[in-house]
Short mmCIF file of C-alpha atoms in Angstrom, two decimals:
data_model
loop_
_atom_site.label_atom_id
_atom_site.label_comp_id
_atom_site.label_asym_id
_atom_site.label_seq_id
_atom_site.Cartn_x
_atom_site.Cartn_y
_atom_site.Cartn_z
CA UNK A 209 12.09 -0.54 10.18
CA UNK A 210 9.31 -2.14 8.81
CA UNK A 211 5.84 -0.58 7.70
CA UNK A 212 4.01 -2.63 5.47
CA UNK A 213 0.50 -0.94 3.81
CA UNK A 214 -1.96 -3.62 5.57
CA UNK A 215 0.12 -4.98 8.34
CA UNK A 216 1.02 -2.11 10.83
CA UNK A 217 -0.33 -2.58 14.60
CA UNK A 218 -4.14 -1.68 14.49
CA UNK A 219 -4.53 -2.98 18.73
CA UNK A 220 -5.79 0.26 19.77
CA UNK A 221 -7.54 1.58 16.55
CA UNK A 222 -9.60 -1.98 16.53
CA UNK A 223 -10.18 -1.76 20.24
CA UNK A 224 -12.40 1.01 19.40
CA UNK A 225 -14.33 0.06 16.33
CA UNK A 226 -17.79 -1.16 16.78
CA UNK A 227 -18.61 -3.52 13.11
CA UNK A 228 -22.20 -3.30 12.53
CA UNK A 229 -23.60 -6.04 10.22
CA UNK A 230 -26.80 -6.47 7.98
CA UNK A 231 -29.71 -8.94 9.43
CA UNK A 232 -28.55 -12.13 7.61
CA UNK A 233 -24.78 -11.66 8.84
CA UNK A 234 -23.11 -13.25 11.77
CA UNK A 235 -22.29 -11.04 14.78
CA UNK A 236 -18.33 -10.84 15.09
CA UNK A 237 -16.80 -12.28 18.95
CA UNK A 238 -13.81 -12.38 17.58
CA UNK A 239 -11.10 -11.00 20.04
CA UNK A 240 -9.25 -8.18 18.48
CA UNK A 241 -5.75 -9.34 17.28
CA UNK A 242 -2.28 -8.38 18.24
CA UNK A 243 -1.78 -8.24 14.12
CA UNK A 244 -4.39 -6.82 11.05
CA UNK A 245 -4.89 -9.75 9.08
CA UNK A 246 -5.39 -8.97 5.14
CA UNK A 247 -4.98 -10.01 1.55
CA UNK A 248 -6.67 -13.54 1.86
CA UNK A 249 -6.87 -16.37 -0.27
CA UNK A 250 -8.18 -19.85 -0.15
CA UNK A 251 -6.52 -22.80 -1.64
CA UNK A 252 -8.07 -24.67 -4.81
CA UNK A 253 -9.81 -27.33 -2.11
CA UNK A 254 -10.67 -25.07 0.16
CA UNK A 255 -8.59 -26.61 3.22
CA UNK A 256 -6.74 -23.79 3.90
CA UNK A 257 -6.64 -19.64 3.61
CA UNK A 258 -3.27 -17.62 3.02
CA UNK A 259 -3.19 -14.28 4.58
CA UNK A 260 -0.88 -11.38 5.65
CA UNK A 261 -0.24 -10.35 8.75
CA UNK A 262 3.03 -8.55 10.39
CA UNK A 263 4.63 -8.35 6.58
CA UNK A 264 4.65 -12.16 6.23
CA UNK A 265 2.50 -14.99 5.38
CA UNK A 266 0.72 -17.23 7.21
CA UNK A 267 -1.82 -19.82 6.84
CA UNK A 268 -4.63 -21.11 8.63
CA UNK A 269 -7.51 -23.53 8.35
CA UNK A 270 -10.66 -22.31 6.50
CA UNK A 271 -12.93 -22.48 9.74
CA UNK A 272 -10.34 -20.62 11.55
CA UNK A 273 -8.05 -21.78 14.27
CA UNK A 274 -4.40 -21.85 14.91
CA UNK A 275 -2.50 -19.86 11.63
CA UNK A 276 1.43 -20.93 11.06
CA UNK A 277 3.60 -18.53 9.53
CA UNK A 278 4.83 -19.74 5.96
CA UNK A 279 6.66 -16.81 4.81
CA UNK A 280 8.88 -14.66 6.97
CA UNK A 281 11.21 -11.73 5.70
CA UNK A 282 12.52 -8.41 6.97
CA UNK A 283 10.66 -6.49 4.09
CA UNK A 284 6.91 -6.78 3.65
CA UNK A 285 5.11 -9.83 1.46
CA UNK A 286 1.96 -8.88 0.33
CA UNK A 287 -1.43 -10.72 -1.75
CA UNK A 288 -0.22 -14.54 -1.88
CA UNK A 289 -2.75 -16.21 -4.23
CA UNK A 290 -2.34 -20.53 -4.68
CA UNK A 291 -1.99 -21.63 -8.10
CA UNK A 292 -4.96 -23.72 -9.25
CA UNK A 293 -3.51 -27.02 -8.71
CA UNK A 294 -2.16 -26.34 -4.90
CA UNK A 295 1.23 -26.96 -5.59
CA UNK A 296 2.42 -23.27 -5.78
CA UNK A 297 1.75 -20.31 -3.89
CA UNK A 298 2.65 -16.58 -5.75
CA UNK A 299 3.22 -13.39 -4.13
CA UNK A 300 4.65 -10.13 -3.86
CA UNK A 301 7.61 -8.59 -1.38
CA UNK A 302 9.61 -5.85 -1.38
CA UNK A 303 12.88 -7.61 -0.81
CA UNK A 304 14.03 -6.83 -4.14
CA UNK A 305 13.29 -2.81 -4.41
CA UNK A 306 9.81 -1.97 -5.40
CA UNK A 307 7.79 -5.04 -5.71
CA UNK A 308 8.52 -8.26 -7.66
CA UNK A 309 6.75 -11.27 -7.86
CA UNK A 310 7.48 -14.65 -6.50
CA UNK A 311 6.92 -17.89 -6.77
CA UNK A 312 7.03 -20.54 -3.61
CA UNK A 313 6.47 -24.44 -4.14
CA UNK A 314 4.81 -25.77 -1.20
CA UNK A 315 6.14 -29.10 -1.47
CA UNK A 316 9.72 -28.20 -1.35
CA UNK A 317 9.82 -24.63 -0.16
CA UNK A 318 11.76 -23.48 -3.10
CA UNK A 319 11.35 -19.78 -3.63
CA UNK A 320 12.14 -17.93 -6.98
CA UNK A 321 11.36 -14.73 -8.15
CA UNK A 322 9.50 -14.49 -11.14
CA UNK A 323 9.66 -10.60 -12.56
CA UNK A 324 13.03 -8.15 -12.24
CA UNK A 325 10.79 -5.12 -13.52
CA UNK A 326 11.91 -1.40 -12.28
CA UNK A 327 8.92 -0.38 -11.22
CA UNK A 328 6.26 -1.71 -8.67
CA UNK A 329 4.04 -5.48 -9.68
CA UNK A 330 1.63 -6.59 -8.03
CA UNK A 331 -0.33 -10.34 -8.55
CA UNK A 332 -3.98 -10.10 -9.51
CA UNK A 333 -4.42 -14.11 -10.58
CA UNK A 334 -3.27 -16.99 -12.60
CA UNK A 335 -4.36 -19.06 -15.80
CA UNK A 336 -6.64 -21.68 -14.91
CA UNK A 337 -3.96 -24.07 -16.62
CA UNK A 338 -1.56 -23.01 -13.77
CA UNK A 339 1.21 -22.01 -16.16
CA UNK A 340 0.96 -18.27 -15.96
CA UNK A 341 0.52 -15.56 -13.10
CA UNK A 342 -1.47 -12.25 -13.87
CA UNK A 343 0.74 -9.20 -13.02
CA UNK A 344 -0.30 -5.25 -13.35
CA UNK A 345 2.98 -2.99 -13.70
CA UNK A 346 3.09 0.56 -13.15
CA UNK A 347 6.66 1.29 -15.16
CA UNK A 348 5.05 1.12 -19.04
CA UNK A 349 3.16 3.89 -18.34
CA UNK A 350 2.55 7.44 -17.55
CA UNK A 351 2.19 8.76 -13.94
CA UNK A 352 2.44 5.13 -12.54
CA UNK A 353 -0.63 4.17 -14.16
CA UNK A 354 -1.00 0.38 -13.98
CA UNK A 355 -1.02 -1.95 -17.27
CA UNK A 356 -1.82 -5.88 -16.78
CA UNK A 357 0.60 -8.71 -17.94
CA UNK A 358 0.99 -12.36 -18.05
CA UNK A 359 4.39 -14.12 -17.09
CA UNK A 360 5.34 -17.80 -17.18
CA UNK A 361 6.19 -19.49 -13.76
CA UNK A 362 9.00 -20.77 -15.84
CA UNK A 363 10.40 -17.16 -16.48
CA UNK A 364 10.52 -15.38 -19.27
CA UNK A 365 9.23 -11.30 -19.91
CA UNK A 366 6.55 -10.18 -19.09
CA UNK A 367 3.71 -10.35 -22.02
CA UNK A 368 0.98 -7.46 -21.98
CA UNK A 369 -2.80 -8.34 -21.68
CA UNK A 370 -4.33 -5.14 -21.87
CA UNK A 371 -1.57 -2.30 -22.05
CA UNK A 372 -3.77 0.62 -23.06
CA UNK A 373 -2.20 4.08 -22.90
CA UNK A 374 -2.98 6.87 -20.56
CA UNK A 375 -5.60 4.37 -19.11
CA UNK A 376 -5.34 2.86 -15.49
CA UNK A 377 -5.89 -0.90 -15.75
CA UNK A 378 -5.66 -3.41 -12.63
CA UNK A 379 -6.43 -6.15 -10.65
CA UNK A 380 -6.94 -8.51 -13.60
CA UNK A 381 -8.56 -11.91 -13.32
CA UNK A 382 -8.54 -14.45 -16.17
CA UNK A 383 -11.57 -16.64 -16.61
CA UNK A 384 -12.17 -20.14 -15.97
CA UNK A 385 -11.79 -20.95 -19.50
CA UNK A 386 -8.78 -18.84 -20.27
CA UNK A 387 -10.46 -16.81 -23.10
CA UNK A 388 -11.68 -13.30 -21.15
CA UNK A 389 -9.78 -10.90 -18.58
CA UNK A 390 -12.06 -9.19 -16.32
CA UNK A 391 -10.37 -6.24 -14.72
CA UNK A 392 -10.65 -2.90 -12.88
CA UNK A 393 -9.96 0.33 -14.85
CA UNK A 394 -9.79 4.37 -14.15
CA UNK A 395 -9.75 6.46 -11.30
CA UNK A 396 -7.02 6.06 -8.60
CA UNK A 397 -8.36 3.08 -6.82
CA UNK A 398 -5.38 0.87 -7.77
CA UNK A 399 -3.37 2.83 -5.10
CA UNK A 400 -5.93 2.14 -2.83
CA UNK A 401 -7.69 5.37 -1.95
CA UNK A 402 -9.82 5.39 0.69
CA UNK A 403 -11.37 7.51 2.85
CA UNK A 404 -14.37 8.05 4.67
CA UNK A 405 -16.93 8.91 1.85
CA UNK A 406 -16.63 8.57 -1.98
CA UNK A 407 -14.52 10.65 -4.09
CA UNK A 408 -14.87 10.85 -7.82
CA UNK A 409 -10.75 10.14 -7.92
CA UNK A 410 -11.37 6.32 -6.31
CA UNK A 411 -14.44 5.78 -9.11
CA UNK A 412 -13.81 2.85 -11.04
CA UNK A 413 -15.29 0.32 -14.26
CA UNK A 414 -15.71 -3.25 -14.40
CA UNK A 415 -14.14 -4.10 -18.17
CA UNK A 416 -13.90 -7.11 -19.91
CA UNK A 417 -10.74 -8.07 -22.74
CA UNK A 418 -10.14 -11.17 -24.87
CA UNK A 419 -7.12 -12.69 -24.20
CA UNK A 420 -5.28 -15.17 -26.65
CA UNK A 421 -6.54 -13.46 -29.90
CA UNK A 422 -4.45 -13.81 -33.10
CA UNK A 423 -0.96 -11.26 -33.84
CA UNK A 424 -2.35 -7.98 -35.16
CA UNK A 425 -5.47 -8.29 -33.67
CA UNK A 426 -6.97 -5.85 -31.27
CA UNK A 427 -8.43 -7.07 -27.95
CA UNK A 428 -12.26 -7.12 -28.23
CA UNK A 429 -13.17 -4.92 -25.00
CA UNK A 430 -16.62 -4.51 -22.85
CA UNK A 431 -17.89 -2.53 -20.21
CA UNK A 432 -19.55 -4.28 -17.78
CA UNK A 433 -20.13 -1.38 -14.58
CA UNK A 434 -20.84 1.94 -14.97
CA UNK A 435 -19.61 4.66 -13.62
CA UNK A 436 -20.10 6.47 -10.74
CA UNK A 437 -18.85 3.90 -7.83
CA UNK A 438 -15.95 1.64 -6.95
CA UNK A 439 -15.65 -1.91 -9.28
CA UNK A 440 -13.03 -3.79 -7.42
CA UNK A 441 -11.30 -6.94 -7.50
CA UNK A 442 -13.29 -9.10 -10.44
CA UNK A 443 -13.48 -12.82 -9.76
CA UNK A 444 -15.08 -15.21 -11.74
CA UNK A 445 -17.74 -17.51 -10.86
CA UNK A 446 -16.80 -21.22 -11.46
CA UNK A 447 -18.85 -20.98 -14.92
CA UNK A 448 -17.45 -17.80 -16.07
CA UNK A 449 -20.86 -16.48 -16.19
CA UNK A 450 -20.89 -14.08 -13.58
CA UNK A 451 -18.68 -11.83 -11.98
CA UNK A 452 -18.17 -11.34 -8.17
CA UNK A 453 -16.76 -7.72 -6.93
CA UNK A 454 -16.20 -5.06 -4.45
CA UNK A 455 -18.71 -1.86 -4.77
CA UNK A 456 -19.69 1.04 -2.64
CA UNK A 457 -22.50 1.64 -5.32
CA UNK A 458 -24.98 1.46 -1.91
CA UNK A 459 -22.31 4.01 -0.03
CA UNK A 460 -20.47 1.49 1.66
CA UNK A 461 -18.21 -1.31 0.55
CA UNK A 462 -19.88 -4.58 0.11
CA UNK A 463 -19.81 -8.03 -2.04
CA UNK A 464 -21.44 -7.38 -5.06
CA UNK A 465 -22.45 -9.82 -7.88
CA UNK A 466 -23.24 -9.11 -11.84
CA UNK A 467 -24.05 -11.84 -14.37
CA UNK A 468 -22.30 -10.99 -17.80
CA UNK A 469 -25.93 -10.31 -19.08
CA UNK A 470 -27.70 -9.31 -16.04
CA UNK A 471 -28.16 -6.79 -13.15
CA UNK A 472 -25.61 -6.21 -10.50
CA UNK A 473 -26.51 -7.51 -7.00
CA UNK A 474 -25.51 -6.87 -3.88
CA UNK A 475 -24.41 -10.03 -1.49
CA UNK A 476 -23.64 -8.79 1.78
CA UNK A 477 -25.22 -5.51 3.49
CA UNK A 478 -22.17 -3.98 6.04
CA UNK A 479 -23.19 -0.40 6.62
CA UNK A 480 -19.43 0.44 7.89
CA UNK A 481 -16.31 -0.40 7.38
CA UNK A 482 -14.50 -1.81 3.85
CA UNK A 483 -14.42 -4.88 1.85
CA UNK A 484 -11.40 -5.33 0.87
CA UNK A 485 -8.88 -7.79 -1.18
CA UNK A 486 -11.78 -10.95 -1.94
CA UNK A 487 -11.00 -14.16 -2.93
CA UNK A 488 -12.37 -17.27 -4.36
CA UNK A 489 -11.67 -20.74 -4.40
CA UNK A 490 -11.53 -23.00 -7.76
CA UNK A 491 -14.83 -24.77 -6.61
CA UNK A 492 -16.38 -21.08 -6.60
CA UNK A 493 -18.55 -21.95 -3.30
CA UNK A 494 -16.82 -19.70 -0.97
CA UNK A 495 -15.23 -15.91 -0.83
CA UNK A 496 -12.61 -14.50 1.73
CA UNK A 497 -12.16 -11.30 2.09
CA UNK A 498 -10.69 -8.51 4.84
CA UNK A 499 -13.05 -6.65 6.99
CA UNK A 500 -12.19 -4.75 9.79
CA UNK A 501 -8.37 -5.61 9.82
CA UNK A 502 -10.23 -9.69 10.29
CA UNK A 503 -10.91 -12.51 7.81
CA UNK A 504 -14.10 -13.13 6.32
CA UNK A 505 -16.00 -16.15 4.38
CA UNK A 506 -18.71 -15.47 2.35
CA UNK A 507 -20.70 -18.37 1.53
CA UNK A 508 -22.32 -18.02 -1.38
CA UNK A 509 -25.13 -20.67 -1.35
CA UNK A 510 -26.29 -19.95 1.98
CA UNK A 511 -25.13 -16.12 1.47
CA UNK A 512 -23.88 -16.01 4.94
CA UNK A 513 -21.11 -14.10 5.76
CA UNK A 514 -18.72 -14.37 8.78
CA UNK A 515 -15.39 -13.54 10.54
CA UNK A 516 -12.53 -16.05 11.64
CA UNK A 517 -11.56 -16.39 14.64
CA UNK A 518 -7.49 -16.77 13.86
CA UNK A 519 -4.33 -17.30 16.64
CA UNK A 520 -0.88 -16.31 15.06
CA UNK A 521 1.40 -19.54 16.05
CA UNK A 522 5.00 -18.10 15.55
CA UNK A 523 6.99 -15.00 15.01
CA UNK A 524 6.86 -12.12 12.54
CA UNK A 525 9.89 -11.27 10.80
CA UNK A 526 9.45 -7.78 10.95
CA UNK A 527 9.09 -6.52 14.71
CA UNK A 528 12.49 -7.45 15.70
CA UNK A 529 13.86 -5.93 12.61
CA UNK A 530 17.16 -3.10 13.41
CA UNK A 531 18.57 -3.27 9.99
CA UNK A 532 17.34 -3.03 6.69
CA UNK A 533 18.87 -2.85 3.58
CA UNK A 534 17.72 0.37 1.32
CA UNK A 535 17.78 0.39 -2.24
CA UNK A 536 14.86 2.77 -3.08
CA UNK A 537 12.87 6.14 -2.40
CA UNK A 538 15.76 8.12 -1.32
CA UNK A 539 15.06 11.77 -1.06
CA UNK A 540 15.91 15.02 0.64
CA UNK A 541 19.30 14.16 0.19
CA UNK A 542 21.72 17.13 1.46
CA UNK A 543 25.43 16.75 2.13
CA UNK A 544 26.61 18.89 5.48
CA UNK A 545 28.27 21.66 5.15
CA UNK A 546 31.69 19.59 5.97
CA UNK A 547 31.60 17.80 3.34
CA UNK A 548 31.73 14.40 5.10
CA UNK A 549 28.21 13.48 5.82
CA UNK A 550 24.89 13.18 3.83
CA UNK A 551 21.42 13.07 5.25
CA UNK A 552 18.21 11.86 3.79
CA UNK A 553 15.18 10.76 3.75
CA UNK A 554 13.68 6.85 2.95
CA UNK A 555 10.16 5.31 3.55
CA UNK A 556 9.89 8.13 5.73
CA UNK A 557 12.84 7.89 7.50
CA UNK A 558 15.61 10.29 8.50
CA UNK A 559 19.31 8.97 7.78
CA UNK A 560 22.91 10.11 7.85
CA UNK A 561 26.08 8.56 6.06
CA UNK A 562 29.38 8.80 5.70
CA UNK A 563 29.92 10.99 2.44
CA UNK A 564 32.96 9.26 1.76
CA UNK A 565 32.81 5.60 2.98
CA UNK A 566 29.32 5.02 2.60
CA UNK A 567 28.67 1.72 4.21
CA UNK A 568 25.67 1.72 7.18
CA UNK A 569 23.48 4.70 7.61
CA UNK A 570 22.65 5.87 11.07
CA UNK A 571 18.77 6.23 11.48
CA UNK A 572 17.77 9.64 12.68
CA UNK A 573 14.16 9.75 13.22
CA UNK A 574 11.45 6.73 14.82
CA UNK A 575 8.33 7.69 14.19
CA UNK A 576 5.26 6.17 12.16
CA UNK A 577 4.93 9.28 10.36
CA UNK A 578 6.47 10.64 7.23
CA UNK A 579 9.65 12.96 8.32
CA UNK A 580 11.20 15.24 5.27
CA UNK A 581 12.81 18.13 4.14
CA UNK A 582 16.18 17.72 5.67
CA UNK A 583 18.56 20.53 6.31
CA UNK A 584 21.70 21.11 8.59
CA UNK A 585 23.11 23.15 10.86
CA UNK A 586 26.25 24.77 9.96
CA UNK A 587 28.72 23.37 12.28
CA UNK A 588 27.51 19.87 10.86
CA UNK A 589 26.24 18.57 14.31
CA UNK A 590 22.71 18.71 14.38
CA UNK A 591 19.65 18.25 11.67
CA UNK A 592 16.26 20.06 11.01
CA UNK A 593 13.26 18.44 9.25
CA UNK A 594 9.70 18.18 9.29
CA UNK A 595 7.34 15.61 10.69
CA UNK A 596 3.98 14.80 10.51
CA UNK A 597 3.45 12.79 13.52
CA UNK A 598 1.37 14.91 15.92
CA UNK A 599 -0.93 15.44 13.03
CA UNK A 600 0.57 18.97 11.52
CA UNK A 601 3.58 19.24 9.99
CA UNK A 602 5.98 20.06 12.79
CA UNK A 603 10.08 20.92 12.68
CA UNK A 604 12.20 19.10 14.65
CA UNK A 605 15.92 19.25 15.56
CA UNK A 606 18.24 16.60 15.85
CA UNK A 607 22.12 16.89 18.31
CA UNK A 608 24.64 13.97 16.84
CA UNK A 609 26.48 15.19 20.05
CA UNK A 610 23.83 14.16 22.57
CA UNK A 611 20.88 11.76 20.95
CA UNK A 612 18.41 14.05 21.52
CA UNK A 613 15.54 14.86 18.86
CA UNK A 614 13.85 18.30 20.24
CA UNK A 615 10.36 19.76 18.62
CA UNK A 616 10.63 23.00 17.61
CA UNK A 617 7.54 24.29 16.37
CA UNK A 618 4.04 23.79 17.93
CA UNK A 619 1.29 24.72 15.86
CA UNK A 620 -2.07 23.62 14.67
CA UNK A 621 -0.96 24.61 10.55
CA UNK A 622 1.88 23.10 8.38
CA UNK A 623 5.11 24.39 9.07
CA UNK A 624 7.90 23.43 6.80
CA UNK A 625 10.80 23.89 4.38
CA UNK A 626 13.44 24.41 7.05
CA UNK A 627 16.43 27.06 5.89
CA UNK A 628 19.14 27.50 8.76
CA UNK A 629 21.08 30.90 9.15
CA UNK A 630 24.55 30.72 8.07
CA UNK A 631 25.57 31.23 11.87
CA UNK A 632 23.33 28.56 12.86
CA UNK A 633 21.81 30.86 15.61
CA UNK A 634 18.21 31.11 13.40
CA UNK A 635 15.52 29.37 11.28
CA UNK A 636 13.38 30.21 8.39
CA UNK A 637 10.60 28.32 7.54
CA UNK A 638 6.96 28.60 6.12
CA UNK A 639 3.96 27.90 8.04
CA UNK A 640 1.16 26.89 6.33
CA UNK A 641 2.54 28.30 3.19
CA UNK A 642 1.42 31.70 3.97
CA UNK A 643 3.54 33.08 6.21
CA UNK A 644 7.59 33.15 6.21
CA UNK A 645 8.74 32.84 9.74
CA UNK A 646 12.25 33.05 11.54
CA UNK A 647 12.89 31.43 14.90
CA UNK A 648 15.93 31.88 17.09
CA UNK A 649 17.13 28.03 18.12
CA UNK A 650 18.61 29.31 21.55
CA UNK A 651 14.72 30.42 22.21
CA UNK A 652 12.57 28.67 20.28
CA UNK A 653 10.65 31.90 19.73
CA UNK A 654 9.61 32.82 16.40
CA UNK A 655 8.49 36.02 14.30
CA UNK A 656 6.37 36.27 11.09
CA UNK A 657 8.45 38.04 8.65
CA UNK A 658 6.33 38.21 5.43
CA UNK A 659 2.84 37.49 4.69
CA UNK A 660 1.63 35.82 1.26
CA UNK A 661 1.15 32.81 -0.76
CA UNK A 662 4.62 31.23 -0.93
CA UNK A 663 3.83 27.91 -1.22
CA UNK A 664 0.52 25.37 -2.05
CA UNK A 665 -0.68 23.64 1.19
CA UNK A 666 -0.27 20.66 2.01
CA UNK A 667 2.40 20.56 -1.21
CA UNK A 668 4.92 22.47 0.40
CA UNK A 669 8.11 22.85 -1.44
CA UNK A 670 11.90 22.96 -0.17
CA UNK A 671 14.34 25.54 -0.92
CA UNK A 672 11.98 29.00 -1.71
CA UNK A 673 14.04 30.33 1.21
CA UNK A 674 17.86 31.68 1.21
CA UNK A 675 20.01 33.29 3.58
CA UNK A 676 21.84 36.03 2.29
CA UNK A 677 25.58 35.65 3.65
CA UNK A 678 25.80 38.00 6.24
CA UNK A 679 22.46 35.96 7.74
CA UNK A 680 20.27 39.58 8.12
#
């Protein structure tokens, strides 16, 4: 299965959005696509835009057109940036575990990976000289709080830029010159957290850092936003006296600009929808950004923004995807009570194994949604865990015997945390985490129990129920 962040099937969530743009910004035709295309960039010359779509890369012509897929992989490839002088293109994939980065010449399509950290990277830029990529890491921290560092596209480790502790800082962008970082910090917006509306917890700064300064020196740091608003995705105009960003400072996302010693400005006037992932080109005339699950120019002369009209040529990697090879976020994990299988849970996923041999796992659940908190039956034959897809948490049984997945529970709260009777004839869960219920399999009807506070909606938690022996 594949379910990348940006590149899951939007056909009949776009079919009913309605974009509505300012008075100075083109009126979208474009058909709505089969794919959401995101994470633009444009090359140095500005011939050409990388993009995801599907998990993979593609690119396309800047005016739009016919796109050809350029990187293809059962796991998901994500923010591609070109290196200054054309001849590379960096990026990020999941192919390794978390998130590495990696590097792809163009010229010969020879792909290495550049970082082997344990925790998530993501790209945010490169040096102007083309030697370095800009990285932010979430494993030097605390609570996978992100820290920005530089590496060589020649290998090497990983060098911080600004590593401050207990501080969130992201999506880093060196300037022209090489001697400043501009960069995102604070708040939760690194994770991407967006909903309809601001929250306090997606509030970020626009900050400034030397980079370069002598050994035992301390980065000379400046704010450049206040707070109070989203400060996204710094880019540097081609005189690295400016800065280019993504704010909702008006209430919805938009282009923004701020000269170093100046007043922020607002470039493009969408009253819905996002801004999201902009880009610039090394001649700093033109930004692409996603809108709307589309690609978008923004010119920045005229100040005239407008979608592409883009036709996938080829196939995505991911759709025809049966196998994939797991090497991270395993949870739930719960041995039967045979001994000779183990269930759980990854990217969402419900799986059993072989205790013993190991080897392929058979995939239990299909579903978009997150499924967890796995339990079994006694006679090892059938499993019980929740699942979000019909909105509510749900439980839902699984026979190995027959194939068949059957809902058990049918209600408009949470129901979770799953405890089978030691005959297997009954179930005890929580619903909503206020009420301790038992349900009868044969029946599928249920009985409240106990009323009270047993658990922390929606943070339900897994094993606050036990069977005594005798099952009464």
């Amino acid at each position: 299965m594949k379910l990348p962040l940006h590149t899951r099937l939007f056909t009949s969530l776009l079919a009913c959005s309605v974009a509505h743009y300012g008075p100075s910004l083109a009126q979208s035709t474009i058909p709505t696509p089969k794919y959401a295309f995101a994470e633009p960039a444009l090359s140095p010359d500005g011939a050409e835009i990388a993009f995801v779509a599907g998990g993979d890369i593609w690119t396309v012509p800047a005016a739009g057109g016919e796109a050809r897929l350029l990187v293809a992989h059962a796991d998901s490839e994500s923010r591609p940036l070109y290196s200054p002088d054309g001849k590379y293109l960096a990026f990020g994939s999941t192919r390794s575990g978390n998130g590495d980065i990696y590097l792809l010449t163009l010229a010969t399509g020879d792909l290495r990976r550049l970082t082997f950290d344990d925790g998530a990277e993501s790209l945010t830029g490169w040096s102007n000289d083309g030697r370095m990529v800009y990285v932010q890491l979430t494993s030097r921290d605390i609570s996978g709080m992100n820290d920005i560092y530089r590496v060589a596209i020649s290998g090497g480790t990983p060098m911080p830029v600004t590593a401050d502790r207990y501080a969130s800082e992201f999506f880093g962008t060196p300037s022209p010159d090489g001697s400043t970082l501009a960069f995102s910090a604070r708040g939760i917006a690194a994770a991407q957290w967006w909903r309809n509306g601001s929250s306090h917890l997606d509030q970020t700064e626009l900050w400034t850092c030397t980079i370069g300064h002598k050994k035992g020196d301390k980065p000379a740091y400046e704010r450049l936003t206040e707070g109070g608003a989203k400060a996204l995705w710094p880019l540097w105009s081609a005189d690295s006296k400016a800065i280019y960003y993504v704010s909702d400072r008006n209430g919805k996302q938009n282009l923004w600009s701020k000269p170093l010693n100046g007043q922020p400005v607002m470039l493009t006037s969408f009253t819905s929808g996002r801004v999201l992932w902009p880009s610039m080109g090394h001649t700093g005339r033109t930004i692409v950004f996603e809108r709307d699950f589309q690609i978008w120019t923004y010119d920045i002369a005229s100040k005239q923004a407008a979608p592409l009209a883009i036709r996938l040529r080829g196939a995505a990697a991911g759709l025809a995807v049966e196998h994939q090879k797991l090497t991270t976020q395993f949870r739930d994990m719960v041995v039967s009570p045979d001994g000779k299988k183990v269930a759980f849970t990854a990217h969402g996923e419900v799986f059993a194994a072989s205790a013993k041999d190991g080897g392929d796992a058979i995939r239990v659940s299909n579903s978009p949604a997150v499924e967890s908190q796995v339990a079994w039956t006694p006679n090892s034959r059938s499993l019980l865990y929740a699942s979000t897809r019909h909105g509510m948490a749900s439980l839902f049984q699984y026979d190995f015997s027959t194939h068949a997945e059957t809902r058990l529970t049918d209600s408009p709260l949470d129901d979770s945390s799953p405890v089978v009777s030691p005959d297997g004839q009954s179930v005890a869960f929580l619903r909503n985490g206020q009420e301790l219920r038992v349900m009868e399999l044969a029946t599928k009807k249920d009985r409240v129990l106990y009323k009270g506070y047993l658990g922390r909606p929606p943070f339900a938690g897994s094993g606050t129920v036990t069977w005594s022996p005798d099952g009464k």
